[in-house]
Amino acid sequence: MTETASWAVRLGGDQFLAQALHRSYAVIPAEGADIAPLLSWDDLNTILATHRIEPPRLRLSQDGQAVPVGRYSTPATNRRAVTWNRLHPAQLHARLAEGASLVVDAIDEIHPPIRTAAEALERFIGTPVQTNLYASWTEKEGFGRHWDDHDVVVVQQYGAKRWRLWEPTRQAPTFRDVESPEEPEGEPVADFVLQPGDVLYLPRGWWHSVTADQGAESLHLTFGLVAQTGATLLGWLVDELHESPAVRKDVPLHAAADEKAAYLAELRSAVLTALSDPDLIDRWAWSSGTTHFGRPAPSLPYVEALPAEREITVRITAPRADLASNPAAGTVTLSAAGTAWDFSERAAPVLQALLTGETVSIGALADIADLEVKDVAGVLTVLVKGQALAVVGVGW
C-alpha cells in the first residue's frame, strides 16, 4: 500500500473529502493497529543536537507566550564572527519541566519519514502541507485556547494529549482578515484524549485547548494544510486575466465620469466572463498543482546525467504532478514543478510509477516499462534537471 493510499484509508477516503474536509472535526482512533511512530525520541534528540535550528523555527511556548530564547540557549560565535543560539540541554530540560512546550516548525524538511508522509497527504488532499512537532511534559498549556488559520491533521506519536474544542466564532477566518474571531463562550463541544496512533482532523477556525495532562510526556505531529481560499483563486485569476486588454489598461484616474464608468463596465465584463467558466476551479487546481515545486532536493553526485545503473533509486519531488496522454502524437506530457515535458508514450509506465510517490530503482522502472536501463536513465535525467525528481539512493 502506498503512503497516499494509507492516508486515504486512515482518514476515510472519498467520504472524508466529501463530508468532513473544511466542514467539521473528525477523530480517527488507532483501534489497536500497529502504527509505528514517524520519529523516535532518539530521532528528535539527534535533530536538536545536529541542526542549528533557532527561533522562530525552534521555540518554547508556555501559557500562550514565547519563552525568551536566552532561557534555553546560549549565544555562540565562531572565528568568522558568525553568531547563533546554541541549544543548552540543561536549560532546555528545566524549561520543559516547568511547563513549556517544545515546537519544531517544518520538521518535514529535516526528517525523511515525516517528509514522505507530508508529501503523501498533499497528494491525497491536493494542497501544500507543512508539518510541525509539538512536545509537552506537564499539564500546563503551551499556547492557551486559540484557533488556526489552516486545517490540520494531528497524529499522536507518544503519550497522550487532551483536546477540548469549541466551534468557530467567525466563518472561515484568515490570517489577513478585516476582524478577529471573538472568544467562544460556554463549555467545549468536544473533550477527548488522543492516544498513540490516533488521528484528529480539525478545520481552520475551530478553537482548541491542548494539554498533556495524562501523567506522561507527550509528542504529536501537526500536518498543516495550506488554506486555498477564494482570495487564492482570485489572485491566480488576476494573472490569467492579463490576456484581456481591459485588465492591462491603465485605470483612468483623471478621466470624465462617463469614461470611468465605461472602463469599469469593460473590466466587470472581463471578470464575470472568467468567473462564469464552469471549469475555472479545475483549471486553477491543475495550474497550482503542476507549478508547485514541492520539496526539491539535490541529486549529488550526479550533476550532469544519471548513469544507466539499475541500483540507483529515485522519487518524484512534486506531489501534484499531472500526466496527460496525447494519442494522436504518440506522446505523453508530464507537468510538474512549473514545466511540461513531452515523452514517447513508451515512457508512460515509468512516469505513472513515479506519480505514486514511491521510491523506485531505475532497474525496476525499466522492467515495468520494458525499456532499456539507459533509456529510463535518460528520461529521469530530464526530470532531475527540471527539479521534479531527486536521486535518493546512489546504489553504492
mmCIF file of N, CA and C in Angstrom, residues 35-114:
data_model
loop_
_atom_site.group_PDB
_atom_site.id
_atom_site.type_symbol
_atom_site.label_atom_id
_atom_site.label_comp_id
_atom_site.label_asym_id
_atom_site.label_seq_id
_atom_site.Cartn_x
_atom_site.Cartn_y
_atom_site.Cartn_z
ATOM 1 N N ILE A 35 0.678 0.947 14.448
ATOM 2 C CA ILE A 35 1.084 2.106 13.659
ATOM 3 C C ILE A 35 2.363 2.667 14.253
ATOM 4 N N ALA A 36 3.462 2.471 13.563
ATOM 5 C CA ALA A 36 4.766 2.906 14.077
ATOM 6 C C ALA A 36 4.864 4.424 14.023
ATOM 7 N N PRO A 37 5.470 5.041 15.041
ATOM 8 C CA PRO A 37 5.693 6.494 15.017
ATOM 9 C C PRO A 37 6.564 6.887 13.835
ATOM 10 N N LEU A 38 6.395 8.126 13.378
ATOM 11 C CA LEU A 38 7.191 8.629 12.256
ATOM 12 C C LEU A 38 8.566 9.108 12.702
ATOM 13 N N LEU A 39 8.757 9.325 13.987
ATOM 14 C CA LEU A 39 10.080 9.626 14.520
ATOM 15 C C LEU A 39 10.127 9.156 15.959
ATOM 16 N N SER A 40 11.334 8.889 16.449
ATOM 17 C CA SER A 40 11.518 8.440 17.825
ATOM 18 C C SER A 40 12.081 9.580 18.660
ATOM 19 N N TRP A 41 12.114 9.385 19.967
ATOM 20 C CA TRP A 41 12.758 10.379 20.829
ATOM 21 C C TRP A 41 14.238 10.495 20.465
ATOM 22 N N ASP A 42 14.862 9.383 20.097
ATOM 23 C CA ASP A 42 16.259 9.434 19.664
ATOM 24 C C ASP A 42 16.405 10.294 18.412
ATOM 25 N N ASP A 43 15.445 10.156 17.482
ATOM 26 C CA ASP A 43 15.477 10.988 16.273
ATOM 27 C C ASP A 43 15.409 12.468 16.644
ATOM 28 N N LEU A 44 14.499 12.806 17.556
ATOM 29 C CA LEU A 44 14.349 14.204 17.958
ATOM 30 C C LEU A 44 15.618 14.714 18.631
ATOM 31 N N ASN A 45 16.201 13.916 19.527
ATOM 32 C CA ASN A 45 17.449 14.335 20.171
ATOM 33 C C ASN A 45 18.544 14.583 19.144
ATOM 34 N N THR A 46 18.630 13.719 18.150
ATOM 35 C CA THR A 46 19.649 13.888 17.109
ATOM 36 C C THR A 46 19.410 15.156 16.310
ATOM 37 N N ILE A 47 18.169 15.426 15.968
ATOM 38 C CA ILE A 47 17.844 16.642 15.212
ATOM 39 C C ILE A 47 18.236 17.883 16.004
ATOM 40 N N LEU A 48 17.896 17.913 17.292
ATOM 41 C CA LEU A 48 18.200 19.084 18.109
ATOM 42 C C LEU A 48 19.703 19.237 18.320
ATOM 43 N N ALA A 49 20.432 18.121 18.344
ATOM 44 C CA ALA A 49 21.871 18.182 18.598
ATOM 45 C C ALA A 49 22.691 18.493 17.355
ATOM 46 N N THR A 50 22.162 18.201 16.179
ATOM 47 C CA THR A 50 22.981 18.291 14.965
ATOM 48 C C THR A 50 22.529 19.364 13.981
ATOM 49 N N HIS A 51 21.446 20.072 14.282
ATOM 50 C CA HIS A 51 20.977 21.134 13.392
ATOM 51 C C HIS A 51 20.986 22.472 14.137
ATOM 52 N N ARG A 52 21.400 23.513 13.439
ATOM 53 C CA ARG A 52 21.325 24.854 14.019
ATOM 54 C C ARG A 52 19.924 25.423 13.782
ATOM 55 N N ILE A 53 18.988 24.931 14.575
ATOM 56 C CA ILE A 53 17.605 25.401 14.465
ATOM 57 C C ILE A 53 17.378 26.469 15.512
ATOM 58 N N GLU A 54 16.958 27.644 15.084
ATOM 59 C CA GLU A 54 16.761 28.756 16.001
ATOM 60 C C GLU A 54 15.328 29.265 15.933
ATOM 61 N N PRO A 55 14.907 30.071 16.915
ATOM 62 C CA PRO A 55 13.584 30.687 16.847
ATOM 63 C C PRO A 55 13.477 31.526 15.569
ATOM 64 N N PRO A 56 12.312 31.586 14.947
ATOM 65 C CA PRO A 56 11.046 31.006 15.440
ATOM 66 C C PRO A 56 10.827 29.554 15.034
ATOM 67 N N ARG A 57 11.778 28.970 14.308
ATOM 68 C CA ARG A 57 11.546 27.592 13.863
ATOM 69 C C ARG A 57 11.570 26.618 15.036
ATOM 70 N N LEU A 58 12.545 26.748 15.907
ATOM 71 C CA LEU A 58 12.543 26.000 17.159
ATOM 72 C C LEU A 58 12.209 26.978 18.261
ATOM 73 N N ARG A 59 11.215 26.666 19.059
ATOM 74 C CA ARG A 59 10.810 27.610 20.098
ATOM 75 C C ARG A 59 10.145 26.871 21.239
ATOM 76 N N LEU A 60 10.070 27.549 22.368
ATOM 77 C CA LEU A 60 9.322 27.064 23.518
ATOM 78 C C LEU A 60 8.179 28.030 23.780
ATOM 79 N N SER A 61 7.049 27.473 24.182
ATOM 80 C CA SER A 61 5.883 28.302 24.474
ATOM 81 C C SER A 61 5.245 27.841 25.770
ATOM 82 N N GLN A 62 4.813 28.812 26.581
ATOM 83 C CA GLN A 62 4.152 28.490 27.854
ATOM 84 C C GLN A 62 3.077 29.519 28.128
ATOM 85 N N ASP A 63 1.895 29.041 28.454
ATOM 86 C CA ASP A 63 0.752 29.923 28.746
ATOM 87 C C ASP A 63 0.500 30.914 27.621
ATOM 88 N N GLY A 64 0.680 30.459 26.384
ATOM 89 C CA GLY A 64 0.405 31.315 25.239
ATOM 90 C C GLY A 64 1.480 32.322 24.921
ATOM 91 N N GLN A 65 2.610 32.270 25.620
ATOM 92 C CA GLN A 65 3.687 33.224 25.406
ATOM 93 C C GLN A 65 4.974 32.494 25.025
ATOM 94 N N ALA A 66 5.747 33.115 24.141
ATOM 95 C CA ALA A 66 7.028 32.537 23.753
ATOM 96 C C ALA A 66 8.025 32.675 24.896
ATOM 97 N N VAL A 67 8.734 31.606 25.207
ATOM 98 C CA VAL A 67 9.779 31.642 26.231
ATOM 99 C C VAL A 67 11.008 32.323 25.620
ATOM 100 N N PRO A 68 11.593 33.333 26.288
ATOM 101 C CA PRO A 68 12.782 34.002 25.733
ATOM 102 C C PRO A 68 13.876 32.999 25.374
ATOM 103 N N VAL A 69 14.469 33.186 24.208
ATOM 104 C CA VAL A 69 15.447 32.221 23.713
ATOM 105 C C VAL A 69 16.642 32.097 24.649
ATOM 106 N N GLY A 70 16.952 33.152 25.378
ATOM 107 C CA GLY A 70 18.082 33.114 26.299
ATOM 108 C C GLY A 70 17.871 32.206 27.489
ATOM 109 N N ARG A 71 16.655 31.728 27.686
ATOM 110 C CA ARG A 71 16.368 30.850 28.818
ATOM 111 C C ARG A 71 16.589 29.376 28.481
ATOM 112 N N TYR A 72 16.888 29.071 27.228
ATOM 113 C CA TYR A 72 17.167 27.671 26.890
ATOM 114 C C TYR A 72 18.283 27.526 25.856
ATOM 115 N N SER A 73 19.007 28.596 25.564
ATOM 116 C CA SER A 73 20.143 28.519 24.645
ATOM 117 C C SER A 73 21.167 29.569 25.040
ATOM 118 N N THR A 74 22.361 29.429 24.493
ATOM 119 C CA THR A 74 23.427 30.393 24.757
ATOM 120 C C THR A 74 24.011 30.856 23.433
ATOM 121 N N PRO A 75 24.391 32.132 23.332
ATOM 122 C CA PRO A 75 24.995 32.626 22.088
ATOM 123 C C PRO A 75 26.347 31.961 21.839
ATOM 124 N N ALA A 76 26.598 31.605 20.601
ATOM 125 C CA ALA A 76 27.879 31.034 20.206
ATOM 126 C C ALA A 76 28.388 31.782 18.988
ATOM 127 N N THR A 77 29.684 32.074 18.982
ATOM 128 C CA THR A 77 30.289 32.822 17.878
ATOM 129 C C THR A 77 31.540 32.089 17.402
ATOM 130 N N ASN A 78 31.647 31.900 16.098
ATOM 131 C CA ASN A 78 32.843 31.239 15.585
ATOM 132 C C ASN A 78 33.916 32.277 15.235
ATOM 133 N N ARG A 79 35.038 31.814 14.702
ATOM 134 C CA ARG A 79 36.170 32.717 14.453
ATOM 135 C C ARG A 79 35.888 33.705 13.323
ATOM 136 N N ARG A 80 34.850 33.458 12.545
ATOM 137 C CA ARG A 80 34.476 34.405 11.491
ATOM 138 C C ARG A 80 33.379 35.368 11.948
ATOM 139 N N ALA A 81 33.150 35.391 13.258
ATOM 140 C CA ALA A 81 32.189 36.315 13.875
ATOM 141 C C ALA A 81 30.739 36.013 13.497
ATOM 142 N N VAL A 82 30.461 34.769 13.131
ATOM 143 C CA VAL A 82 29.091 34.340 12.892
ATOM 144 C C VAL A 82 28.505 33.870 14.219
ATOM 145 N N THR A 83 27.376 34.443 14.593
ATOM 146 C CA THR A 83 26.769 34.146 15.896
ATOM 147 C C THR A 83 25.434 33.440 15.714
ATOM 148 N N TRP A 84 25.188 32.452 16.548
ATOM 149 C CA TRP A 84 23.911 31.769 16.547
ATOM 150 C C TRP A 84 23.583 31.356 17.978
ATOM 151 N N ASN A 85 22.361 30.893 18.186
ATOM 152 C CA ASN A 85 21.933 30.444 19.507
ATOM 153 C C ASN A 85 22.102 28.936 19.598
ATOM 154 N N ARG A 86 23.033 28.506 20.438
ATOM 155 C CA ARG A 86 23.287 27.083 20.623
ATOM 156 C C ARG A 86 22.404 26.559 21.749
ATOM 157 N N LEU A 87 21.687 25.478 21.461
ATOM 158 C CA LEU A 87 20.791 24.913 22.461
ATOM 159 C C LEU A 87 21.577 24.494 23.701
ATOM 160 N N HIS A 88 21.048 24.842 24.886
ATOM 161 C CA HIS A 88 21.666 24.469 26.157
ATOM 162 C C HIS A 88 20.808 23.362 26.759
ATOM 163 N N PRO A 89 21.234 22.096 26.663
ATOM 164 C CA PRO A 89 20.374 20.981 27.078
ATOM 165 C C PRO A 89 19.831 21.088 28.493
ATOM 166 N N ALA A 90 20.672 21.469 29.462
ATOM 167 C CA ALA A 90 20.205 21.533 30.847
ATOM 168 C C ALA A 90 19.122 22.594 31.009
ATOM 169 N N GLN A 91 19.312 23.759 30.381
ATOM 170 C CA GLN A 91 18.301 24.803 30.464
ATOM 171 C C GLN A 91 17.023 24.400 29.722
ATOM 172 N N LEU A 92 17.200 23.726 28.592
ATOM 173 C CA LEU A 92 16.033 23.235 27.849
ATOM 174 C C LEU A 92 15.222 22.282 28.717
ATOM 175 N N HIS A 93 15.891 21.339 29.351
ATOM 176 C CA HIS A 93 15.192 20.383 30.212
ATOM 177 C C HIS A 93 14.446 21.099 31.337
ATOM 178 N N ALA A 94 15.085 22.116 31.920
ATOM 179 C CA ALA A 94 14.471 22.841 33.029
ATOM 180 C C ALA A 94 13.196 23.558 32.585
ATOM 181 N N ARG A 95 13.244 24.199 31.406
ATOM 182 C CA ARG A 95 12.062 24.924 30.930
ATOM 183 C C ARG A 95 10.917 23.949 30.621
ATOM 184 N N LEU A 96 11.256 22.806 30.040
ATOM 185 C CA LEU A 96 10.222 21.827 29.721
ATOM 186 C C LEU A 96 9.610 21.243 30.991
ATOM 187 N N ALA A 97 10.434 21.017 32.004
ATOM 188 C CA ALA A 97 9.920 20.508 33.280
ATOM 189 C C ALA A 97 9.035 21.529 33.965
ATOM 190 N N GLU A 98 9.276 22.819 33.715
ATOM 191 C CA GLU A 98 8.463 23.888 34.307
ATOM 192 C C GLU A 98 7.119 24.053 33.612
ATOM 193 N N GLY A 99 6.958 23.434 32.449
ATOM 194 C CA GLY A 99 5.659 23.518 31.781
ATOM 195 C C GLY A 99 5.681 24.076 30.379
ATOM 196 N N ALA A 100 6.857 24.390 29.843
ATOM 197 C CA ALA A 100 6.917 24.884 28.472
ATOM 198 C C ALA A 100 6.697 23.740 27.486
ATOM 199 N N SER A 101 6.159 24.073 26.320
ATOM 200 C CA SER A 101 6.015 23.105 25.229
ATOM 201 C C SER A 101 7.089 23.372 24.190
ATOM 202 N N LEU A 102 7.607 22.304 23.612
ATOM 203 C CA LEU A 102 8.638 22.395 22.585
ATOM 204 C C LEU A 102 7.991 22.317 21.208
ATOM 205 N N VAL A 103 8.412 23.213 20.323
ATOM 206 C CA VAL A 103 7.883 23.244 18.963
ATOM 207 C C VAL A 103 9.044 23.234 17.977
ATOM 208 N N VAL A 104 8.945 22.401 16.958
ATOM 209 C CA VAL A 104 9.867 22.449 15.826
ATOM 210 C C VAL A 104 9.026 22.599 14.568
ATOM 211 N N ASP A 105 9.102 23.762 13.931
ATOM 212 C CA ASP A 105 8.352 24.013 12.704
ATOM 213 C C ASP A 105 9.008 23.311 11.515
ATOM 214 N N ALA A 106 8.176 22.937 10.556
ATOM 215 C CA ALA A 106 8.639 22.362 9.282
ATOM 216 C C ALA A 106 9.614 21.208 9.501
ATOM 217 N N ILE A 107 9.290 20.328 10.423
ATOM 218 C CA ILE A 107 10.172 19.189 10.674
ATOM 219 C C ILE A 107 10.156 18.225 9.492
ATOM 220 N N ASP A 108 9.182 18.364 8.597
ATOM 221 C CA ASP A 108 9.167 17.548 7.387
ATOM 222 C C ASP A 108 10.352 17.869 6.481
ATOM 223 N N GLU A 109 10.977 19.028 6.657
ATOM 224 C CA GLU A 109 12.150 19.382 5.864
ATOM 225 C C GLU A 109 13.420 18.755 6.426
ATOM 226 N N ILE A 110 13.340 18.191 7.628
ATOM 227 C CA ILE A 110 14.523 17.672 8.312
ATOM 228 C C ILE A 110 14.521 16.157 8.406
ATOM 229 N N HIS A 111 13.336 15.569 8.585
ATOM 230 C CA HIS A 111 13.238 14.137 8.887
ATOM 231 C C HIS A 111 12.540 13.410 7.739
ATOM 232 N N PRO A 112 13.245 12.587 6.969
ATOM 233 C CA PRO A 112 12.672 11.969 5.762
ATOM 234 C C PRO A 112 11.358 11.221 5.953
ATOM 235 N N PRO A 113 11.167 10.405 7.005
ATOM 236 C CA PRO A 113 9.875 9.715 7.128
ATOM 237 C C PRO A 113 8.692 10.683 7.243
ATOM 238 N N ILE A 114 8.905 11.799 7.939
ATOM 239 C CA ILE A 114 7.822 12.782 8.056
ATOM 240 C C ILE A 114 7.618 13.485 6.723
#
